[in-house]
Coordinates of C-alpha atoms in Angstrom, one line a residue:
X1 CA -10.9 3.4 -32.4
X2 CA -9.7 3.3 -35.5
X3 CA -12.7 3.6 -39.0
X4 CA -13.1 0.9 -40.5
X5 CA -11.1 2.4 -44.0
X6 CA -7.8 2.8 -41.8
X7 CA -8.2 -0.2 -39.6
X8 CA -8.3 -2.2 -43.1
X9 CA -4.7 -1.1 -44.2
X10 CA -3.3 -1.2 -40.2
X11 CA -1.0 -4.0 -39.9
X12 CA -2.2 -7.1 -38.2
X13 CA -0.2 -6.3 -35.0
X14 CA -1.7 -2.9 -34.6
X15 CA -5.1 -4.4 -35.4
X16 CA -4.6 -6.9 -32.6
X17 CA -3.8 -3.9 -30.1
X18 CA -6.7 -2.2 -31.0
X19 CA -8.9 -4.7 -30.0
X20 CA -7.5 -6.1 -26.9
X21 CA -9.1 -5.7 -24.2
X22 CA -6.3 -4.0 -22.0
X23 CA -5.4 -1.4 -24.1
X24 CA -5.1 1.7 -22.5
X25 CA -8.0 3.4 -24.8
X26 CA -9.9 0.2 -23.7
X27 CA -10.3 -0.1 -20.6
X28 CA -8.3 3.0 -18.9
X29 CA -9.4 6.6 -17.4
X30 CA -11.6 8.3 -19.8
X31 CA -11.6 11.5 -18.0
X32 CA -7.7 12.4 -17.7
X33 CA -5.7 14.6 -19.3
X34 CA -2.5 14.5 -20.2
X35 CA 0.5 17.1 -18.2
X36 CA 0.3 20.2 -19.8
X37 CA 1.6 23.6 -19.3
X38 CA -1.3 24.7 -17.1
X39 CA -0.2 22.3 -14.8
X40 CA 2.9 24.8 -14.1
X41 CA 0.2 27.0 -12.6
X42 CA -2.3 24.2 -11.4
X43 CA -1.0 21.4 -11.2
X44 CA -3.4 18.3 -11.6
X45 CA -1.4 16.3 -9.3
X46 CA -2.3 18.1 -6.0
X47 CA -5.9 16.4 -6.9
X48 CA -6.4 13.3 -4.8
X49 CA -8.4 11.7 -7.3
X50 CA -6.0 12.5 -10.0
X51 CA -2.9 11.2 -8.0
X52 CA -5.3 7.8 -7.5
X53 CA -6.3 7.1 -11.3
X54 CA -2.4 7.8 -12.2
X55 CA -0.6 5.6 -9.3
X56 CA -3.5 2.7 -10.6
X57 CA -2.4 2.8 -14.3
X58 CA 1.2 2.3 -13.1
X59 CA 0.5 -1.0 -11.3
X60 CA -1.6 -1.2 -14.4
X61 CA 1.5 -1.2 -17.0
X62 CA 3.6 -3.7 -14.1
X63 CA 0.8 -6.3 -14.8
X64 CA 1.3 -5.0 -18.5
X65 CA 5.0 -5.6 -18.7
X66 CA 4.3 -9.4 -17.5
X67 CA 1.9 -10.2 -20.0
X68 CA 3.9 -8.4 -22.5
X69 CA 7.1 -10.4 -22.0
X70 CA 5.5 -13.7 -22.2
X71 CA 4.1 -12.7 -25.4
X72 CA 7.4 -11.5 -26.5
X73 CA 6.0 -8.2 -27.2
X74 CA 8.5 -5.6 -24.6
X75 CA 10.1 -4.5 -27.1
X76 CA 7.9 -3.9 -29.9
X77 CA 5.8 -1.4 -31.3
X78 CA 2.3 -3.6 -30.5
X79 CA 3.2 -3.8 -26.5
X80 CA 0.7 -2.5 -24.5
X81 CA 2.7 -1.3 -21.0
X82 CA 4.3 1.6 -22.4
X83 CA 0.5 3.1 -23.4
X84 CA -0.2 3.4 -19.5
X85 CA 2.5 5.2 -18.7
X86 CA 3.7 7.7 -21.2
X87 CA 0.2 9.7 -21.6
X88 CA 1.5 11.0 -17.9
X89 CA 4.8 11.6 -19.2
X90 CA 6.9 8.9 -17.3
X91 CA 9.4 6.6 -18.9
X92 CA 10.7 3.3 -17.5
X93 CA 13.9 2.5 -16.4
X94 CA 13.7 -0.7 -14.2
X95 CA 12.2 -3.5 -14.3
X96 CA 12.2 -5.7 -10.9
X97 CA 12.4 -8.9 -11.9
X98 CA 11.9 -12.5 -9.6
X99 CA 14.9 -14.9 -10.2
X100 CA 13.0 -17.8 -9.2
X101 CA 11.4 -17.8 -12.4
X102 CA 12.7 -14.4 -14.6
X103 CA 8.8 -12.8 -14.4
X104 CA 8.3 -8.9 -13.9
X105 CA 6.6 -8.3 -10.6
X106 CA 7.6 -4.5 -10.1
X107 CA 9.0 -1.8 -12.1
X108 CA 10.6 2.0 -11.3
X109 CA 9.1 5.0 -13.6
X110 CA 10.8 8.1 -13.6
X111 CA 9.4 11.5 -14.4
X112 CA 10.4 11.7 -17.6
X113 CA 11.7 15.9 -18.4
X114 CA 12.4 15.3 -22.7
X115 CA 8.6 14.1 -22.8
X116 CA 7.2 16.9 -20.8
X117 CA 9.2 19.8 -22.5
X118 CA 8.0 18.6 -25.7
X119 CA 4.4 19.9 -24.8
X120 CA 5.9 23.1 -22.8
X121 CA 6.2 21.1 -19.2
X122 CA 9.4 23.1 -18.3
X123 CA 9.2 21.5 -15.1
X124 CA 7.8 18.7 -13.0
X125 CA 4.6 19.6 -11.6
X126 CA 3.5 20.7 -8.0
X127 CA 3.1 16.8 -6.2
X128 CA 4.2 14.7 -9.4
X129 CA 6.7 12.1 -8.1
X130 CA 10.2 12.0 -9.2
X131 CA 9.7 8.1 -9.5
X132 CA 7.2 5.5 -8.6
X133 CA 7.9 2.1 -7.8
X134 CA 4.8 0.1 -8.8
X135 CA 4.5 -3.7 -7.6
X136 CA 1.7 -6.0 -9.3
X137 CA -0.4 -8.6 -7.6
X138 CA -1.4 -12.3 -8.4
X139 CA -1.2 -13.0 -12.2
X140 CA -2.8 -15.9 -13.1
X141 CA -1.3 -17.2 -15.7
X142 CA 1.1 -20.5 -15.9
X143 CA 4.9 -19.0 -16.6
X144 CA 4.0 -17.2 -12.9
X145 CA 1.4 -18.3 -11.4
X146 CA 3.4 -20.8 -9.3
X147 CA 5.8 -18.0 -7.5
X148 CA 2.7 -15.5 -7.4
X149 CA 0.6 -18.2 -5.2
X150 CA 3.3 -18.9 -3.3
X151 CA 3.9 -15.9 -1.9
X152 CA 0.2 -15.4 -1.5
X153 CA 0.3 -18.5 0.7
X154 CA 3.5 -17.2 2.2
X155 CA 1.3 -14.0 3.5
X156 CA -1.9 -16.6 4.5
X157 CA 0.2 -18.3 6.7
X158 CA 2.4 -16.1 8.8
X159 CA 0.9 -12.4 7.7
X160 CA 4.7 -11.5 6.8
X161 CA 6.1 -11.1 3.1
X162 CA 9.8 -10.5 4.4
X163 CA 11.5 -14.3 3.6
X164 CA 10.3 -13.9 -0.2
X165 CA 13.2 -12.8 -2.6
X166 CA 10.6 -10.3 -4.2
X167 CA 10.8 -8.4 -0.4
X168 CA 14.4 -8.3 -0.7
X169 CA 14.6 -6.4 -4.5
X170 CA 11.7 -4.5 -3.4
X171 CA 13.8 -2.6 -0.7
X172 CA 16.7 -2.3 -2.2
X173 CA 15.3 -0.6 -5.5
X174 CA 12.8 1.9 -3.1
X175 CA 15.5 2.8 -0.7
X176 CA 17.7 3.4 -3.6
X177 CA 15.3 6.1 -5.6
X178 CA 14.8 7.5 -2.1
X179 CA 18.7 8.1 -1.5
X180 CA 18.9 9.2 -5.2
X181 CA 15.8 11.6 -5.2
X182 CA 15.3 12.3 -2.3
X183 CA 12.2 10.5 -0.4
X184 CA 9.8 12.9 -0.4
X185 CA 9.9 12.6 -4.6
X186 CA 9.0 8.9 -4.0
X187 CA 6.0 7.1 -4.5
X188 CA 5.5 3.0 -4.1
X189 CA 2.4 1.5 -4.5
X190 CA 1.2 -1.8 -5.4
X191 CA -2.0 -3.9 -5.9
X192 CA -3.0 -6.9 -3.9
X193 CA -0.3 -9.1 -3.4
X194 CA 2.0 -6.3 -4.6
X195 CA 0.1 -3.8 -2.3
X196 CA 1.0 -6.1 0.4
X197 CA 4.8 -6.0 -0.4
X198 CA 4.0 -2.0 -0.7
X199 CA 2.9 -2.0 2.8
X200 CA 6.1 -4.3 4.5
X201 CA 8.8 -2.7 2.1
X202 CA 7.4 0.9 3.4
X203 CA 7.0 0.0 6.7
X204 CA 10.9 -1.6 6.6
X205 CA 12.2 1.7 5.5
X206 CA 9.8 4.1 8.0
X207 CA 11.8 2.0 11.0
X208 CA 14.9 3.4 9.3
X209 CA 13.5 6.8 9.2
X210 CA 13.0 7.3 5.3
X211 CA 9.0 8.4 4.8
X212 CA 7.3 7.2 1.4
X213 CA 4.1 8.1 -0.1
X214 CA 2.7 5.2 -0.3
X215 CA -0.6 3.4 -1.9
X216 CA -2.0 0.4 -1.6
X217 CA -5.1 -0.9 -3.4
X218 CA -7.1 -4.2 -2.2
X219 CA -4.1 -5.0 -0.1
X220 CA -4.4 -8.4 2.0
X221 CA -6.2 -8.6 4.8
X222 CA -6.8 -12.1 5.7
X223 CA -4.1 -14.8 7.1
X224 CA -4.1 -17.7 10.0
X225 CA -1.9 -15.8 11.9
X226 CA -4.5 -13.2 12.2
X227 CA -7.2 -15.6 12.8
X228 CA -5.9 -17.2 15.8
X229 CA -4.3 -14.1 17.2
X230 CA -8.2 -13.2 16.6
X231 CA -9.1 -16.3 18.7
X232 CA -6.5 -15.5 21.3
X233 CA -7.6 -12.4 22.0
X234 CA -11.3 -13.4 22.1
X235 CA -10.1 -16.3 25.0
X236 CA -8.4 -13.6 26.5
X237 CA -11.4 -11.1 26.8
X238 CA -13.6 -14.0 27.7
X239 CA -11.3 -15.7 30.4
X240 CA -11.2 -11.9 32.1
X241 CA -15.2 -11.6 31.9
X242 CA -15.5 -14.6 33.7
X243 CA -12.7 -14.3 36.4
X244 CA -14.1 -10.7 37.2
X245 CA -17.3 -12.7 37.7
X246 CA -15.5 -14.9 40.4
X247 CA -15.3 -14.5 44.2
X248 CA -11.5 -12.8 44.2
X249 CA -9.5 -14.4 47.2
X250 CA -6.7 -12.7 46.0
X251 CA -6.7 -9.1 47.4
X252 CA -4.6 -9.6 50.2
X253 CA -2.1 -11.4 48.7
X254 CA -1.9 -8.8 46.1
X255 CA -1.6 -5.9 48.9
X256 CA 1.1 -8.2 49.7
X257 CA 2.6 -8.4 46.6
X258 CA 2.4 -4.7 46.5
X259 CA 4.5 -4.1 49.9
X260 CA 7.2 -6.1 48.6
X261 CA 7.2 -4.2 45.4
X262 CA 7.4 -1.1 47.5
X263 CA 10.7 -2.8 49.5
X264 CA 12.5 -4.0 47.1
X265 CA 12.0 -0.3 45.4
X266 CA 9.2 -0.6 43.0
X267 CA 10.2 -4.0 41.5
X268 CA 9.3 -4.6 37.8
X269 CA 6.1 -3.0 38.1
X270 CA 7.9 0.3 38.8
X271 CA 10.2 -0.9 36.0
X272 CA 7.2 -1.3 33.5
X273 CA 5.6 1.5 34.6
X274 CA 8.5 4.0 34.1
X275 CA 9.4 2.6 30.6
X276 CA 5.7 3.6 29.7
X277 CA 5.6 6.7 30.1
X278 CA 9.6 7.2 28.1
X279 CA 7.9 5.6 25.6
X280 CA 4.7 8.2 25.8
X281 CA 7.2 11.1 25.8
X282 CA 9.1 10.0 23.1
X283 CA 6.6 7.7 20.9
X284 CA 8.9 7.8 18.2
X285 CA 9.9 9.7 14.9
X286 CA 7.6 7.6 12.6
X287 CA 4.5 9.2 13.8
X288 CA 2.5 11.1 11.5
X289 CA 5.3 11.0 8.8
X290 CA 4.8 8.0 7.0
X291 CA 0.4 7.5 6.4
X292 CA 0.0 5.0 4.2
X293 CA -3.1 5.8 1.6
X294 CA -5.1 2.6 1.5
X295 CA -8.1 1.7 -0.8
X296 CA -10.4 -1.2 0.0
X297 CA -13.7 -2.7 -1.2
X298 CA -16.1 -4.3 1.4
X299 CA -17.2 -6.7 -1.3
X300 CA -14.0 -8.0 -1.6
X301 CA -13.2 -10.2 1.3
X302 CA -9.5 -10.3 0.5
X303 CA -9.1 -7.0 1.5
X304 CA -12.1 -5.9 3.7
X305 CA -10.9 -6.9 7.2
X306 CA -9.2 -3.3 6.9
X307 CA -12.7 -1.4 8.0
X308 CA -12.8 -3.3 11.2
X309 CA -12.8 -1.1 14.0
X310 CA -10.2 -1.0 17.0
X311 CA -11.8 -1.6 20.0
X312 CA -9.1 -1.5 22.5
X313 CA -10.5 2.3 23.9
X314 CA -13.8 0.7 24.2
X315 CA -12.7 -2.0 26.3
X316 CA -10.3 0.5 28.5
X317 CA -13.5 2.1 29.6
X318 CA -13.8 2.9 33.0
X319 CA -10.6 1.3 34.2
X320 CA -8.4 2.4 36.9
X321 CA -5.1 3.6 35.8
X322 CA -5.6 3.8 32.2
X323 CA -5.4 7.6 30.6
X324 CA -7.7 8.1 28.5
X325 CA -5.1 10.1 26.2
X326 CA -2.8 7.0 25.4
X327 CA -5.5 5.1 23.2
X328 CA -6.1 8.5 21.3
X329 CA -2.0 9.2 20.9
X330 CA -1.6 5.3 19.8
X331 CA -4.5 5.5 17.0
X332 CA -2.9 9.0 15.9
X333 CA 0.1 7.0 15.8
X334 CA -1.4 4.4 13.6
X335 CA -2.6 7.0 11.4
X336 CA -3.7 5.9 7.3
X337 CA -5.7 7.1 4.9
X338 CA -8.3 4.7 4.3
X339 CA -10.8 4.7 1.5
X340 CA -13.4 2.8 1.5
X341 CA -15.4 1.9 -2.2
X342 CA -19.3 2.2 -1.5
X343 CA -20.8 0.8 -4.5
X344 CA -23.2 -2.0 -2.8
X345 CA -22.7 -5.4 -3.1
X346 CA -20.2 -6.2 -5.9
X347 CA -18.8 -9.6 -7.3
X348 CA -15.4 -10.5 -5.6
X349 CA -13.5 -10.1 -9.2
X350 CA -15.3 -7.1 -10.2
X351 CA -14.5 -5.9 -6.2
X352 CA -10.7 -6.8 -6.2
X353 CA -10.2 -5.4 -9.6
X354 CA -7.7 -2.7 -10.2
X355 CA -9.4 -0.9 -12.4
X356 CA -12.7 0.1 -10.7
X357 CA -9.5 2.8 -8.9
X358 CA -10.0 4.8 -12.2
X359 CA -13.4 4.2 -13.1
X360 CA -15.8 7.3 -13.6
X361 CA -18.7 6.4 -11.2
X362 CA -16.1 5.9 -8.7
X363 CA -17.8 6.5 -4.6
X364 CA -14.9 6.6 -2.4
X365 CA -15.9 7.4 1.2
X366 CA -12.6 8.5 3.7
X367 CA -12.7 6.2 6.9
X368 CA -11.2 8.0 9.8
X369 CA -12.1 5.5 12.2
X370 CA -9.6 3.9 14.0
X371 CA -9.1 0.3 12.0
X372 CA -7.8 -2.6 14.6
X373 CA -5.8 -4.2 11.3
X374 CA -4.0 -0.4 10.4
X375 CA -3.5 -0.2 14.4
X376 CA -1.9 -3.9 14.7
X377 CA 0.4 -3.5 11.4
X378 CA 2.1 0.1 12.3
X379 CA 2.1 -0.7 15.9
X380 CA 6.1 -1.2 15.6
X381 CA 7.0 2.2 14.5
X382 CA 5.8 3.6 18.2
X383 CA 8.9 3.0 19.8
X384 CA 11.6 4.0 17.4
X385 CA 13.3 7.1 18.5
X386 CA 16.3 7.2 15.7
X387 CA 17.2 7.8 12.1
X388 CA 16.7 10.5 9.8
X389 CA 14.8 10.8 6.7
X390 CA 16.9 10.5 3.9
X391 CA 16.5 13.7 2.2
X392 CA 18.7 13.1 -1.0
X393 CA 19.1 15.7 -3.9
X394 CA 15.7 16.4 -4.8
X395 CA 17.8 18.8 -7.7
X396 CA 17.9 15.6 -9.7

């Protein structure tokens, strides 16, 4: 902060920046340092923790860019996005933009080479992205709020974000930086809502065989389609505890079943049975290359259905039939980082906040357990077996 002999001959504009509250000297990292030449021989970005604050501070300057533009500030010297970006020496050159009512939701930021050679950067360091494409979340304030709910209730009701229009621009920008750059110099992360468009816009282009880094903080976790597929699968379980329970009448005519199976030449159950194991020996390209990173808080009940646990292994237990390798391959398959905040009980908006993802105190414990929502969303990338990862000119 400024003494109070300069503040007094600041202009009233710079004055204003000073003080509000998300200004990045405010309320962002305290502990990170700029890029610097001993990043050529170090560099701070193959530090998890480091990677996390940055990726944060971008959704950060997306929420940023909003606010700024309804206060008419993008363009001037008082704006407070830019402050949250060029400390890391990135630059903005897109701005993704909803045409149902002209707000900011995303924005691309580019490694940006004038800025870094300036403090004797010569080159991008070791597991800095070429460009990140950062989406924000819910914004509560009138000139957006309308759009940003209803996509929010768009995602409550069906667990899908794919008929928004933000979906479609989403794709389009991140498959474009991956052609350009190649995707492995891609990042896309968002926060809340915008983690939730993260997740499907990555998830879109891992079917096509292009692999993201991707990160997703407080991402939504609750919907009524996941409620009663919840319920449907808890009439399910039930409905089999109790017909096991029952007299079964129905052995012979299932040996009989069987012997006409076996003369018509295996019927479908041979069919099914077949196309499982294809599918085991060729589960699909998209496993292990795309693993999301995903940060919850269990305080905040938005996102804290993510630390449920699978327990389809469990229930396979002691069957006939089952290998016991398939549930391990398909939770490899579903494979995410997921961290999980341990801080005690927190309020929700203090627990769904971005910025407790830079704070100092920050306790982050890695979940390795398999999680039944992770499972359920990547299930669909098992069974693709083409496309190539875009690899682009990474040169660039």
């Amino acid at each position: 902060m400024a003494s109070p002999d300069t503040a007094e001959s600041t202009p009233a504009a710079a004055t204003e920046e000073e003080a509000h509250p998300y200004a990045f000297h405010v309320s962002g990292p305290r502990n990170v340092i700029s890029p610097n030449w001993r990043d050529l021989i170090n560099s701070s970005w193959k530090d998890g923790n480091y990677k996390r604050t940055v990726v944060a501070c971008f959704i950060q300057a997306v929420y940023l860019l909003e606010l700024d533009r309804q206060e008419n500030k993008s363009n001037k010297e008082n704006a407070l996005a830019p402050k949250w970006w060029i400390p890391f020496k990135y630059k903005l050159v897109q701005t993704l933009i909803d045409e149902r009512d002209g707000s900011i939701f995303g924005a691309i930021l580019e490694w940006d080479r004038s800025a870094a050679m300036a403090d004797l950067v010569l080159i991008r360091p070791s597991g800095a992205p070429r460009a990140v494409l950062a989406l924000r979340g819910t914004l509560l304030k009138s000139p957006t709020i309308r759009r940003d709910i209803e996509d929010d209730l768009r995602f409550l009701a069906w667990e899908s974000l794919k008929g928004s229009v933000r979906f479609n621009v989403a794709l389009k920008a991140l498959k474009s930086v991956a052609e350009s750059y190649g995707s492995s110099n891609v990042c896309i992360a968002g926060h809340s809502l915008g983690a939730g468009f993260a997740l499907q816009v990555g998830k879109a282009l891992a079917k096509e065989g292009i692999y993201v880094e991707t990160h997703l903080f407080n991402p939504p976790s609750v919907s009524v389609a996941m409620s009663l597929r919840n319920i449907g699968e808890k009439a399910e379980f039930a409905w089999k505890r109790i017909k096991s329970m029952l007299p079964s009448g129905s052995e012979t005519t299932g040996n009989s079943s069987m012997e006409g199976e076996k003369a018509s030449g295996g019927g479908a159950g041979f069919k099914n049975w077949v196309a499982n194991l294809n599918r085991l020996k060729n589960p699909g390209v998209g496993i292990g290359k795309w693993v999301p990173h995903i940060y919850v808080n269990n305080s905040d009940y938005i996102c804290c259905s993510y630390t449920e646990s699978d327990q389809v292994e469990k229930s396979n237990e002691g069957k006939e039939n089952v290998n016991p390798k398939n549930g391990k391959a398909a939770a490899a398959a579903a494979a995410a980082k997921l961290f999980v905040m341990s801080k005690g009980k927190q309020k929700f908006l203090e627990a769904h906040g971005l910025e407790q993802w830079w704070s100092d105190d920050l306790q982050l414990q890695l979940a390795l357990h398999d999680s039944k929502l992770i499972s359920r969303q990547l299930r669909s990338l098992y069974p693709m077996s083409t496309g190539q990862p875009i690899q682009g000119n990474p040169s660039r």
